[in-house]
Short mmCIF file of C-alpha atoms in Angstrom, two decimals:
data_model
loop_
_atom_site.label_atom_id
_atom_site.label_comp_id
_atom_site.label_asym_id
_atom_site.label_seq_id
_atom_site.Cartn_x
_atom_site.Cartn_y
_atom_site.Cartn_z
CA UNK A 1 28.95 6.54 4.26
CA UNK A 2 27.06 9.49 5.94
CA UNK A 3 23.40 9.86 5.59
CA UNK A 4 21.16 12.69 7.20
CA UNK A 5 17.79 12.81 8.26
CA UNK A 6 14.84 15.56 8.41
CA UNK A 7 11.84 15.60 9.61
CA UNK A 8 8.91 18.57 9.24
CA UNK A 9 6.47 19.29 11.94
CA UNK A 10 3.69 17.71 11.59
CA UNK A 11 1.52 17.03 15.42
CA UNK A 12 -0.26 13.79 14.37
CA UNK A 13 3.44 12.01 14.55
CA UNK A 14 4.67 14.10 17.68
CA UNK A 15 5.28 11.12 20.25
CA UNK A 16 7.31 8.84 17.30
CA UNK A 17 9.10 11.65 15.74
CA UNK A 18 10.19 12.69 19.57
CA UNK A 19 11.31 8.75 19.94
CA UNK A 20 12.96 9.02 16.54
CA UNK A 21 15.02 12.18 16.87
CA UNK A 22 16.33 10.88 20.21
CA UNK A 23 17.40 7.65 18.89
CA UNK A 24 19.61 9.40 15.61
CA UNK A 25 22.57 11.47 16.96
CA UNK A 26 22.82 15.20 16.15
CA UNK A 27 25.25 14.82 13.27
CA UNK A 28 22.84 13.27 11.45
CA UNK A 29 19.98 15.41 11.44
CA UNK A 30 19.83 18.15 9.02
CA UNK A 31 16.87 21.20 9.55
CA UNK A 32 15.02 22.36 6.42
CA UNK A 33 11.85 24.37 5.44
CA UNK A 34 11.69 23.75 1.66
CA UNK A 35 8.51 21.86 1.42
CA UNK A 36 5.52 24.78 1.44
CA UNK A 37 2.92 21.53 2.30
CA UNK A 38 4.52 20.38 5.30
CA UNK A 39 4.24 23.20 7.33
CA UNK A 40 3.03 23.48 11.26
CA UNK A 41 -0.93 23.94 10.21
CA UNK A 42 -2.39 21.77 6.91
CA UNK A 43 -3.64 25.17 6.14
CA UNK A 44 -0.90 27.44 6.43
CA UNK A 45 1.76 27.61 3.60
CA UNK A 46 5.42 26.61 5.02
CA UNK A 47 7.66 29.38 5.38
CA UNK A 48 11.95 29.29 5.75
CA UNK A 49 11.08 30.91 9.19
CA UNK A 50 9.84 28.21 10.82
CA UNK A 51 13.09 26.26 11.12
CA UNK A 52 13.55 27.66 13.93
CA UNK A 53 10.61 25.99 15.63
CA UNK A 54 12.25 22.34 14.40
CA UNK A 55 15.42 23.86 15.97
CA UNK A 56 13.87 24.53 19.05
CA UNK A 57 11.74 20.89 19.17
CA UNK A 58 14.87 19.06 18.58
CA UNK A 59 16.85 20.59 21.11
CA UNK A 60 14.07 19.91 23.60
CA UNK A 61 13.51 16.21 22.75
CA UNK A 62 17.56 15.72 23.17
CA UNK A 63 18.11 18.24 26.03
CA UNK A 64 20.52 20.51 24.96
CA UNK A 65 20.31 24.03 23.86
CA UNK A 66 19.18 25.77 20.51
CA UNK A 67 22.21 26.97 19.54
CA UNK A 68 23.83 23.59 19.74
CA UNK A 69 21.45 22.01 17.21
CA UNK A 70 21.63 24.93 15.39
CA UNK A 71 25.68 24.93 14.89
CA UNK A 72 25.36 21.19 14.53
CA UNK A 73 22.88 20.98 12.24
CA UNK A 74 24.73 23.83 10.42
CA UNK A 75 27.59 21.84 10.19
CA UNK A 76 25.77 18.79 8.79
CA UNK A 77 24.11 20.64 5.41
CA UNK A 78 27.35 22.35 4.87
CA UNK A 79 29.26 18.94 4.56
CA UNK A 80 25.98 17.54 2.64
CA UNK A 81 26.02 20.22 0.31
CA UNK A 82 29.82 21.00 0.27
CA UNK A 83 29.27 23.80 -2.67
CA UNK A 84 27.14 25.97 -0.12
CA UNK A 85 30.61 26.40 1.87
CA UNK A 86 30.13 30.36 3.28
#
C-alpha cells in the first residue's frame, strides 16, 4: 500500500509542518499547487508557480538539495497518477 502526502504553505503551521515533513520520507511526499485558496498570502490567489517555493521549503527542512525533491517528488505523482507517464 503506498500513500502520499502534501502539504500547501500556509505560515501559521510552519514549525509542525517542518516537524511533519521531516518525520515522512521523500517518497512519500508529493508537491502540488491545485488549490487557488491555499496559497502563500490569504489574499493572493494560488498559482502552479509557486511549487517551487514548497520544493525549495522541503528540501531545506530535510537538508538536501532542490533538485532532489524535485526528481523525487516527480517520481512519486508519476507512479500516483500512472496515466500522466511523459
Amino acid at each position: 500500500m503506498c500513500f502520499c502526502f502534501h502539504y500547501y504553505n500556509d505560515p501559521v503551521f510552519q514549525i509542525q509542518r517542518a516537524k511533519l515533513i521531516r518525520q515522512i520520507p521523500l517518497e512519500h511526499i508529493c508537491l502540488e499547487t491545485d488549490s487557488p485558496a491555499l496559497g502563500i498570502d490569504k489574499h493572493v490567489r494560488n498559482e502552479p508557480g509557486n511549487i517551487m517555493i514548497c520544493c525549495e521549503y522541503i528540501a531545506t527542512v530535510k537538508g538536501i538539495s532542490s533538485d532532489a525533491v524535485m526528481e523525487v517528488t516527480t517520481q512519486n505523482a508519476l507512479r500516483l497518477f500512472s496515466k500522466l507517464k511523459t
